[in-house]
Amino acid sequence: MSSHINGVKLVFPENAATKEYAASLDAADPLAAFRDKFIIPSKANIASKKLAKPKLSDEPCIYFCGNSLGIQPKATSKYLEAQLDTWSSIGVHGHFTDIEDSPLRQWQLLPAQAAESMSKIVGAQPSEVTAMGTLTANLHLLLASFYKPRASKHKILMDWKAFPSDHYAIESHIAWHDLDPKTSMVLIGPDEGEYEVSTEKILSCIDQHAEDAALLLLPGIQYYTGQFFEIKKITEHAQAKGLVVGWDLAHAFGNVILHLHDWNVDFAVWCTYKYGNAGPGSMGGLFVHEKHGRVDYSQGDDAPQFRHRLAGWYGGDRSVRFKMDNKYKPTPGAEGFTLSTPSAIDLTCLCASLSIFDETSMAEIRKKSVQLTAYLEYLLLRNTTDENRQFQIITPSNPEERGAQLSLLLKPGLLQKVAQKLHEAAIVCDKREPGVIRVAPVPLYNTYSEVWLFVQQLRAAFEE
């Protein structure tokens, strides 16, 4: 079996299904050292309900759940200690003082510190990115700015199986404008019996509703199937038909290569606790293309012209923020969409994780990810046929159409048993009813040997 990426064929040799071959891949892995930058939960701890720190002598579990929650970077405690020491030692002055030997900037500049790192991950200019809020809150804020329905153009086109928070957000904005989701929300789904939604199907739906559609919102990577959509092609087509285009990058951030600026995306939102490893419920990020973030003072300093948004104090320019004269002077770029003083603690955890991404590149991360996921697919399908296999991989087989995740749709009645057996084997991956197990080997901390062992344990679970 072989896979292709960017025209390069990945071929696995005859001995690829051996433990020794997996170990040889790990030995040649240029990102292998990054695993030591994370704290891998131990087998003992995930089986216990007591609070305990992992010990160096503990055997690690196999953690394939980074698509739901990434594991903790070792840098997090170091960064948090510096943050707490700043708070305890100088109090309010932490907002304006750069501390020597600290990995963190003064508090009011922490969003910019995070934005510089995140902009490299999503392919944007630093001014087009900011760290704030959470994914759904940020989606609501940007919809308030970008969804401007009219009687003739009011529909929102979205994914058939969008994550519930996106679905709820879209419904609520449509209702906010006294419209009916039944007529103003259009779900784009796959053909009968399929799980992938082809680009052609999406473009056809855009064409079908072009006259009365106002906005398109899709996930960069579909959370259930793991499908990576053609963001550039879809964005260009939708904008040519007069639609505003936004993307939910919850499962794409830190996972696949993105070029949001060059792709001319209007806006995007993401969380940072999955492949971003910033911690449960960590601060989210957003992208607003520079064309939407401009501030025009041609009519005078007291009459700035800018894209309407739900404004807040922290979105005001730092040069006049503390004048407190209630004359709103928005910061150009994505930072102008900020509302309140952001949590320095949350930003600290985010910056700690981003410091790891700063040591490599998305190109290197993606290169390993493609190989790691292809190896998982090879082992899963080896020596099996559609007839005797206990599962179906519903993630696209083309590496260019997926990220680190493979979604396995099990035969009816197997989900609970298989999930329990994997748990007993100290393998962490998640399940989605009625029958999907999502497996996500993350290139920054997972290994080829772990992929090999997972497949052995999965097969054993089917046989028991």
Coordinates of C-alpha atoms in Angstrom, one line a residue:
M1 CA 0.0 0.0 0.0
S2 CA 1.1 3.6 -0.7
S3 CA 0.0 7.2 -0.2
H4 CA 0.7 10.4 -2.0
I5 CA 1.4 13.9 -0.8
N6 CA 2.3 16.8 -3.1
G7 CA 2.9 14.2 -5.8
V8 CA 5.4 12.3 -3.7
K9 CA 4.6 8.6 -3.3
L10 CA 5.0 7.1 0.2
V11 CA 5.8 3.4 -0.2
F12 CA 6.1 1.0 2.8
P13 CA 8.5 -1.9 2.5
E14 CA 7.7 -5.6 3.2
N15 CA 8.9 -5.4 6.8
A16 CA 6.8 -2.2 7.6
A17 CA 4.4 -4.0 9.9
T18 CA 7.2 -5.0 12.3
K19 CA 8.0 -3.4 15.6
E20 CA 11.6 -3.0 14.4
Y21 CA 10.6 -1.0 11.4
A22 CA 8.5 1.4 13.5
A23 CA 11.5 1.8 15.8
S24 CA 13.7 2.7 12.8
L25 CA 11.3 5.4 11.8
D26 CA 11.4 6.9 15.3
A27 CA 15.2 6.8 15.2
A28 CA 15.2 8.8 11.9
D29 CA 12.5 11.2 13.0
P30 CA 13.9 14.8 13.0
L31 CA 11.1 15.9 15.4
A32 CA 11.8 13.1 17.9
A33 CA 13.3 15.5 20.5
F34 CA 10.0 17.4 20.7
R35 CA 8.4 14.6 22.6
D36 CA 10.5 15.4 25.6
K37 CA 9.0 18.9 25.7
F38 CA 5.7 17.4 26.8
I39 CA 4.4 15.6 29.9
I40 CA 3.0 12.3 28.7
P41 CA 0.2 11.0 31.0
S42 CA 1.3 7.7 32.6
K43 CA -0.6 4.4 32.5
A44 CA -0.9 4.5 36.3
N45 CA -2.3 8.0 36.4
I46 CA -5.0 7.6 33.7
A47 CA -6.2 4.5 35.6
S48 CA -6.4 6.3 38.9
K49 CA -8.8 8.9 40.3
K50 CA -6.2 10.4 42.7
L51 CA -4.3 13.6 41.9
A52 CA -0.7 12.7 41.2
K53 CA 2.1 14.1 39.2
P54 CA 3.7 11.8 36.6
K55 CA 7.0 10.2 37.7
L56 CA 9.9 9.7 35.4
S57 CA 9.8 6.0 36.1
D58 CA 6.2 5.7 35.1
E59 CA 5.4 4.0 31.8
P60 CA 3.6 6.5 29.6
C61 CA 0.2 5.8 28.1
I62 CA -0.4 6.1 24.3
Y63 CA -2.1 9.4 23.9
F64 CA -3.9 9.7 20.6
C65 CA -6.5 12.4 21.7
G66 CA -4.7 15.6 20.7
N67 CA -7.6 16.3 18.4
S68 CA -9.7 16.8 21.5
L69 CA -7.2 18.0 24.2
G70 CA -3.5 18.3 23.7
I71 CA -1.1 17.2 26.5
Q72 CA 0.7 19.6 28.8
P73 CA 4.0 21.2 27.6
K74 CA 6.8 21.2 30.2
A75 CA 7.2 24.9 29.5
T76 CA 3.8 25.6 30.9
S77 CA 4.8 25.4 34.6
K78 CA 7.9 27.5 33.9
Y79 CA 5.9 30.2 32.2
L80 CA 3.2 30.2 34.8
E81 CA 5.8 30.5 37.6
A82 CA 7.2 33.6 35.9
Q83 CA 3.8 35.0 35.5
L84 CA 2.8 34.4 39.1
D85 CA 6.2 35.8 40.3
T86 CA 5.5 39.0 38.3
W87 CA 2.0 39.4 39.7
S88 CA 3.2 38.8 43.3
S89 CA 6.3 41.0 43.1
I90 CA 5.1 44.1 41.2
G91 CA 1.3 43.8 41.1
V92 CA -0.4 46.3 38.7
H93 CA 3.0 47.3 37.2
G94 CA 3.0 44.0 35.4
H95 CA 0.7 45.6 32.8
F96 CA 3.5 47.9 31.7
T97 CA 6.8 46.5 32.8
D98 CA 9.0 44.0 30.8
I99 CA 10.8 41.8 33.4
E100 CA 14.3 40.8 32.6
D101 CA 14.8 37.0 32.1
S102 CA 11.1 36.4 31.8
P103 CA 9.8 34.5 28.8
L104 CA 6.8 36.9 28.8
R105 CA 6.2 40.4 27.8
Q106 CA 4.3 43.0 29.9
W107 CA 0.7 42.0 30.2
Q108 CA -0.8 44.5 27.8
L109 CA 1.5 43.2 25.1
L110 CA 0.9 39.4 25.7
P111 CA -1.8 39.2 23.1
A112 CA 0.7 40.5 20.5
Q113 CA 3.3 38.0 21.7
A114 CA 0.8 35.2 21.1
A115 CA -0.4 36.7 17.8
E116 CA 3.1 36.7 16.4
S117 CA 3.5 33.0 17.0
M118 CA -0.1 32.1 15.9
S119 CA 0.2 34.1 12.7
K120 CA 3.0 31.8 11.5
I121 CA 0.8 28.8 12.2
V122 CA -2.2 30.1 10.2
G123 CA -0.3 31.9 7.5
A124 CA -1.2 35.4 8.3
Q125 CA 0.3 38.8 9.1
P126 CA 0.7 39.3 12.9
S127 CA -1.7 42.3 12.7
E128 CA -4.4 40.0 11.3
V129 CA -4.4 37.7 14.3
T130 CA -5.2 38.2 17.9
A131 CA -5.6 36.0 21.0
M132 CA -8.9 36.5 22.9
G133 CA -11.9 34.8 24.3
T134 CA -12.9 31.3 23.2
L135 CA -13.8 29.9 19.9
T136 CA -17.6 30.2 20.1
A137 CA -17.5 33.6 21.7
N138 CA -15.2 34.8 19.0
L139 CA -17.4 33.3 16.3
H140 CA -20.4 35.2 17.8
L141 CA -18.4 38.5 17.8
L142 CA -17.2 38.1 14.2
L143 CA -20.7 37.0 13.0
A144 CA -22.0 40.3 14.5
S145 CA -19.6 42.1 12.3
F146 CA -19.7 40.0 9.1
Y147 CA -23.3 38.7 8.9
K148 CA -25.3 41.5 7.5
P149 CA -28.5 39.9 6.1
R150 CA -30.8 41.7 3.7
A151 CA -34.2 40.6 2.5
S152 CA -32.5 39.4 -0.8
K153 CA -29.4 37.9 0.8
H154 CA -29.9 36.3 4.1
K155 CA -28.8 32.6 4.0
I156 CA -25.8 31.1 5.8
L157 CA -24.3 28.0 4.2
M158 CA -22.6 25.6 6.6
D159 CA -21.5 22.0 7.1
W160 CA -24.1 19.3 7.4
K161 CA -22.4 17.9 10.6
A162 CA -21.0 21.1 12.1
F163 CA -19.8 20.9 15.7
P164 CA -22.9 21.7 17.8
S165 CA -21.5 25.1 19.0
D166 CA -21.2 26.3 15.4
H167 CA -24.7 25.1 14.6
Y168 CA -26.1 26.9 17.7
A169 CA -24.2 30.1 16.9
I170 CA -25.5 30.2 13.4
E171 CA -29.1 29.5 14.5
S172 CA -29.0 32.2 17.1
H173 CA -27.6 34.9 14.7
I174 CA -30.3 34.1 12.2
A175 CA -32.9 34.3 14.9
W176 CA -31.4 37.5 16.2
H177 CA -32.2 39.1 12.8
D178 CA -35.8 37.9 13.1
L179 CA -35.2 35.2 10.4
D180 CA -36.1 31.6 10.4
P181 CA -33.2 29.0 10.5
K182 CA -35.4 26.6 8.5
T183 CA -35.2 29.0 5.5
S184 CA -32.0 30.9 6.2
M185 CA -29.7 28.1 7.2
V186 CA -28.5 25.7 4.4
L187 CA -26.6 22.5 5.4
I188 CA -24.2 21.2 2.8
G189 CA -24.0 17.4 3.1
P190 CA -22.4 14.4 1.3
D191 CA -24.0 12.3 -1.3
E192 CA -26.2 9.4 0.0
G193 CA -24.1 6.7 1.6
E194 CA -20.9 8.9 1.7
Y195 CA -19.2 10.7 4.5
E196 CA -16.9 13.1 2.5
V197 CA -18.4 16.3 1.2
S198 CA -16.7 16.9 -2.1
T199 CA -15.4 20.3 -3.1
E200 CA -17.6 20.0 -6.2
K201 CA -20.7 19.5 -4.0
I202 CA -19.8 22.6 -1.9
L203 CA -19.2 24.8 -5.0
S204 CA -22.5 23.5 -6.5
C205 CA -24.4 24.5 -3.3
I206 CA -22.8 27.9 -3.4
D207 CA -23.9 28.3 -7.0
Q208 CA -27.4 27.1 -6.1
H209 CA -27.9 29.7 -3.4
A210 CA -25.7 32.5 -4.6
E211 CA -28.5 35.0 -5.2
D212 CA -29.8 34.8 -1.6
A213 CA -26.8 33.6 0.4
A214 CA -24.9 36.1 2.6
L215 CA -22.2 34.0 4.3
L216 CA -20.4 30.7 4.1
L217 CA -19.0 29.1 7.3
L218 CA -17.2 25.8 7.1
P219 CA -14.8 23.9 9.3
G220 CA -11.2 23.8 8.0
I221 CA -11.2 20.2 9.1
Q222 CA -14.5 18.4 9.8
Y223 CA -14.3 17.2 13.4
Y224 CA -16.2 13.9 12.8
T225 CA -14.7 12.6 9.6
G226 CA -11.3 14.5 9.7
Q227 CA -11.8 15.8 6.2
F228 CA -9.6 18.8 5.3
F229 CA -11.5 21.1 3.0
E230 CA -10.0 23.0 0.0
I231 CA -10.1 26.4 1.8
K232 CA -8.4 28.4 -1.0
K233 CA -10.7 27.1 -3.8
I234 CA -13.9 27.3 -1.8
T235 CA -13.1 30.7 -0.5
E236 CA -12.4 32.1 -4.0
H237 CA -15.5 30.6 -5.5
A238 CA -17.8 31.8 -2.7
Q239 CA -16.4 35.4 -2.7
A240 CA -16.9 35.5 -6.5
K241 CA -20.5 34.8 -5.9
G242 CA -20.8 37.7 -3.3
L243 CA -20.6 35.7 -0.1
V244 CA -18.5 36.5 3.0
V245 CA -16.4 33.5 3.9
G246 CA -15.5 32.4 7.4
W247 CA -13.7 29.3 8.7
D248 CA -13.8 27.4 12.0
L249 CA -10.2 26.1 12.3
A250 CA -10.6 24.3 15.6
H251 CA -9.2 21.1 14.2
A252 CA -6.9 22.7 11.6
F253 CA -4.9 25.0 13.9
G254 CA -1.5 23.5 14.6
N255 CA -2.4 20.5 12.4
V256 CA -2.2 21.4 8.8
I257 CA -0.6 24.2 6.7
L258 CA -2.7 27.3 6.3
H259 CA -2.3 30.5 4.3
L260 CA -5.2 32.6 5.5
H261 CA -3.9 35.9 4.2
D262 CA -2.9 34.6 0.7
W263 CA -6.2 32.7 0.5
N264 CA -8.0 36.0 1.1
V265 CA -10.2 34.4 3.8
D266 CA -12.5 37.1 5.4
F267 CA -12.4 35.8 8.9
A268 CA -11.5 32.7 10.9
V269 CA -11.7 31.5 14.5
W270 CA -10.0 28.6 16.4
C271 CA -9.4 27.1 19.8
T272 CA -5.9 26.4 21.1
Y273 CA -6.4 23.4 23.4
K274 CA -6.4 20.7 20.7
Y275 CA -3.2 20.6 18.6
G276 CA -2.3 23.9 20.2
N277 CA -1.7 22.2 23.6
A278 CA -2.6 25.4 25.6
G279 CA -4.8 23.7 28.1
P280 CA -8.5 22.8 28.6
G281 CA -10.7 25.8 27.7
S282 CA -7.6 27.9 26.8
M283 CA -7.8 31.3 25.1
G284 CA -8.8 31.2 21.5
G285 CA -7.6 33.0 18.5
L286 CA -9.1 34.8 15.5
F287 CA -8.1 36.1 12.1
V288 CA -9.5 39.1 10.3
H289 CA -8.1 39.9 6.9
E290 CA -6.2 43.1 6.7
K291 CA -8.8 44.5 4.2
H292 CA -11.4 44.3 7.0
G293 CA -9.2 45.7 9.8
R294 CA -8.3 49.0 8.2
V295 CA -9.0 52.2 10.1
D296 CA -9.4 55.3 7.9
Y297 CA -8.8 58.8 9.4
S298 CA -9.3 60.7 6.1
Q299 CA -12.3 62.5 7.7
G300 CA -10.3 63.5 10.8
D301 CA -8.8 62.0 13.9
D302 CA -12.2 62.2 15.7
A303 CA -14.1 60.4 12.9
P304 CA -12.3 57.1 12.2
Q305 CA -14.0 54.9 9.6
F306 CA -13.8 51.2 10.2
R307 CA -15.7 48.0 9.9
H308 CA -18.5 47.9 12.4
R309 CA -18.0 45.4 15.3
L310 CA -19.1 44.9 18.9
A311 CA -16.5 47.2 20.4
G312 CA -14.7 47.0 23.8
W313 CA -12.2 49.1 25.7
Y314 CA -9.3 46.8 24.9
G315 CA -9.9 47.1 21.2
G316 CA -9.0 50.8 21.5
D317 CA -5.6 52.0 20.4
R318 CA -3.0 51.8 23.2
S319 CA -1.9 55.3 22.6
V320 CA -5.2 56.8 23.8
R321 CA -6.6 53.9 25.8
F322 CA -6.0 55.4 29.1
K323 CA -7.4 58.8 28.3
M324 CA -10.8 57.4 29.3
D325 CA -12.6 60.1 27.2
N326 CA -15.0 57.6 25.6
K327 CA -13.8 58.5 22.1
Y328 CA -13.3 55.1 20.5
K329 CA -10.2 54.9 18.4
P330 CA -10.0 51.3 17.2
T331 CA -6.7 49.5 16.9
P332 CA -6.1 48.6 13.2
G333 CA -6.2 44.9 12.4
A334 CA -7.7 42.0 14.4
E335 CA -6.7 43.5 17.7
G336 CA -9.4 46.1 17.1
F337 CA -12.0 43.4 17.7
T338 CA -10.8 42.8 21.2
L339 CA -13.2 43.6 24.1
S340 CA -11.9 43.2 27.6
T341 CA -8.6 43.0 29.3
P342 CA -7.4 39.5 28.5
S343 CA -6.5 36.9 31.1
A344 CA -2.8 37.0 31.6
I345 CA -2.9 33.5 33.1
D346 CA -4.6 32.1 30.0
L347 CA -2.2 34.0 27.7
T348 CA 0.7 32.6 29.7
C349 CA -0.3 29.0 29.0
L350 CA -0.9 29.8 25.3
C351 CA 2.5 31.5 25.0
A352 CA 4.2 28.5 26.6
S353 CA 2.8 26.1 24.1
L354 CA 3.5 28.5 21.2
S355 CA 7.1 28.7 22.2
I356 CA 7.4 25.1 21.1
F357 CA 5.9 25.8 17.7
D358 CA 8.4 28.7 17.4
E359 CA 11.2 26.1 17.5
T360 CA 10.1 24.4 14.3
S361 CA 7.7 25.1 11.4
M362 CA 4.3 23.9 10.2
A363 CA 6.1 22.5 7.2
E364 CA 8.2 20.2 9.4
I365 CA 5.2 19.3 11.6
R366 CA 3.0 18.6 8.6
K367 CA 5.7 16.5 6.9
K368 CA 5.9 14.1 9.9
S369 CA 2.1 14.1 10.3
V370 CA 1.5 12.9 6.8
Q371 CA 4.0 10.1 7.2
L372 CA 2.7 9.2 10.7
T373 CA -0.9 9.1 9.6
A374 CA -0.1 7.2 6.4
Y375 CA 1.7 4.6 8.5
L376 CA -1.3 4.2 10.8
E377 CA -3.6 3.8 7.7
Y378 CA -1.2 1.2 6.2
L379 CA -1.2 -0.9 9.4
L380 CA -4.9 -0.7 9.8
L381 CA -5.7 -1.8 6.3
R382 CA -2.9 -4.4 5.9
N383 CA -4.0 -7.9 5.3
T384 CA -7.7 -7.0 5.4
T385 CA -10.5 -6.6 3.0
D386 CA -13.7 -4.5 3.1
E387 CA -15.6 -7.8 3.8
N388 CA -13.6 -9.0 6.8
R389 CA -12.7 -5.6 8.3
Q390 CA -14.5 -4.6 11.5
F391 CA -14.4 -0.9 10.7
Q392 CA -14.4 1.6 7.9
I393 CA -12.0 4.5 7.7
I394 CA -14.4 7.5 6.9
T395 CA -11.5 10.0 6.7
P396 CA -10.3 10.7 3.1
S397 CA -7.6 8.4 1.9
N398 CA -5.8 11.3 0.1
P399 CA -3.3 12.8 2.6
E400 CA -3.9 16.2 1.2
E401 CA -7.6 16.0 2.3
R402 CA -6.9 15.1 5.9
G403 CA -4.8 16.1 8.9
A404 CA -3.5 13.9 11.8
Q405 CA -6.8 12.2 12.5
L406 CA -8.3 9.0 11.2
S407 CA -12.0 8.3 12.1
L408 CA -12.8 4.6 12.3
L409 CA -16.5 3.7 11.9
L410 CA -16.9 0.4 13.7
K411 CA -19.5 -2.2 12.9
P412 CA -22.7 -1.9 15.0
G413 CA -22.4 -2.9 18.6
L414 CA -18.6 -2.7 18.8
L415 CA -18.0 0.8 20.0
Q416 CA -18.4 0.3 23.8
K417 CA -16.4 -3.0 23.9
V418 CA -13.5 -1.7 21.8
A419 CA -13.3 1.6 23.6
Q420 CA -13.2 -0.2 26.9
K421 CA -10.4 -2.5 25.7
L422 CA -8.4 0.4 24.5
H423 CA -8.8 2.1 27.8
E424 CA -7.6 -1.0 29.7
A425 CA -4.6 -1.0 27.4
A426 CA -3.9 2.7 28.4
I427 CA -4.6 4.0 25.0
V428 CA -6.4 7.4 25.0
C429 CA -8.5 8.2 21.9
D430 CA -12.1 9.4 21.8
K431 CA -15.3 8.0 20.6
R432 CA -18.3 9.6 18.9
E433 CA -21.7 7.9 18.9
P434 CA -23.0 5.9 17.4
G435 CA -19.8 4.1 16.3
V436 CA -16.7 6.2 15.6
I437 CA -13.3 6.1 17.2
R438 CA -11.2 9.1 16.3
V439 CA -7.4 8.4 16.4
A440 CA -5.0 11.3 16.2
P441 CA -1.3 10.6 16.3
V442 CA 0.2 14.1 16.9
P443 CA 3.6 14.7 15.3
L444 CA 5.0 16.8 18.1
Y445 CA 4.8 14.0 20.7
N446 CA 3.6 10.8 19.3
T447 CA 5.8 8.1 17.7
Y448 CA 5.6 5.4 15.0
S449 CA 6.1 2.8 17.7
E450 CA 3.0 4.0 19.4
V451 CA 1.1 3.7 16.1
W452 CA 2.3 0.1 15.7
L453 CA 1.3 -0.8 19.3
F454 CA -2.1 0.8 18.9
V455 CA -2.9 -1.3 15.9
Q456 CA -1.9 -4.5 17.7
Q457 CA -4.2 -3.6 20.6
L458 CA -7.1 -2.6 18.4
R459 CA -6.9 -5.9 16.6
A460 CA -6.8 -7.7 19.9
A461 CA -9.9 -5.8 21.0
F462 CA -11.8 -7.0 17.9
E463 CA -10.8 -10.6 18.5
E464 CA -11.9 -10.8 22.2

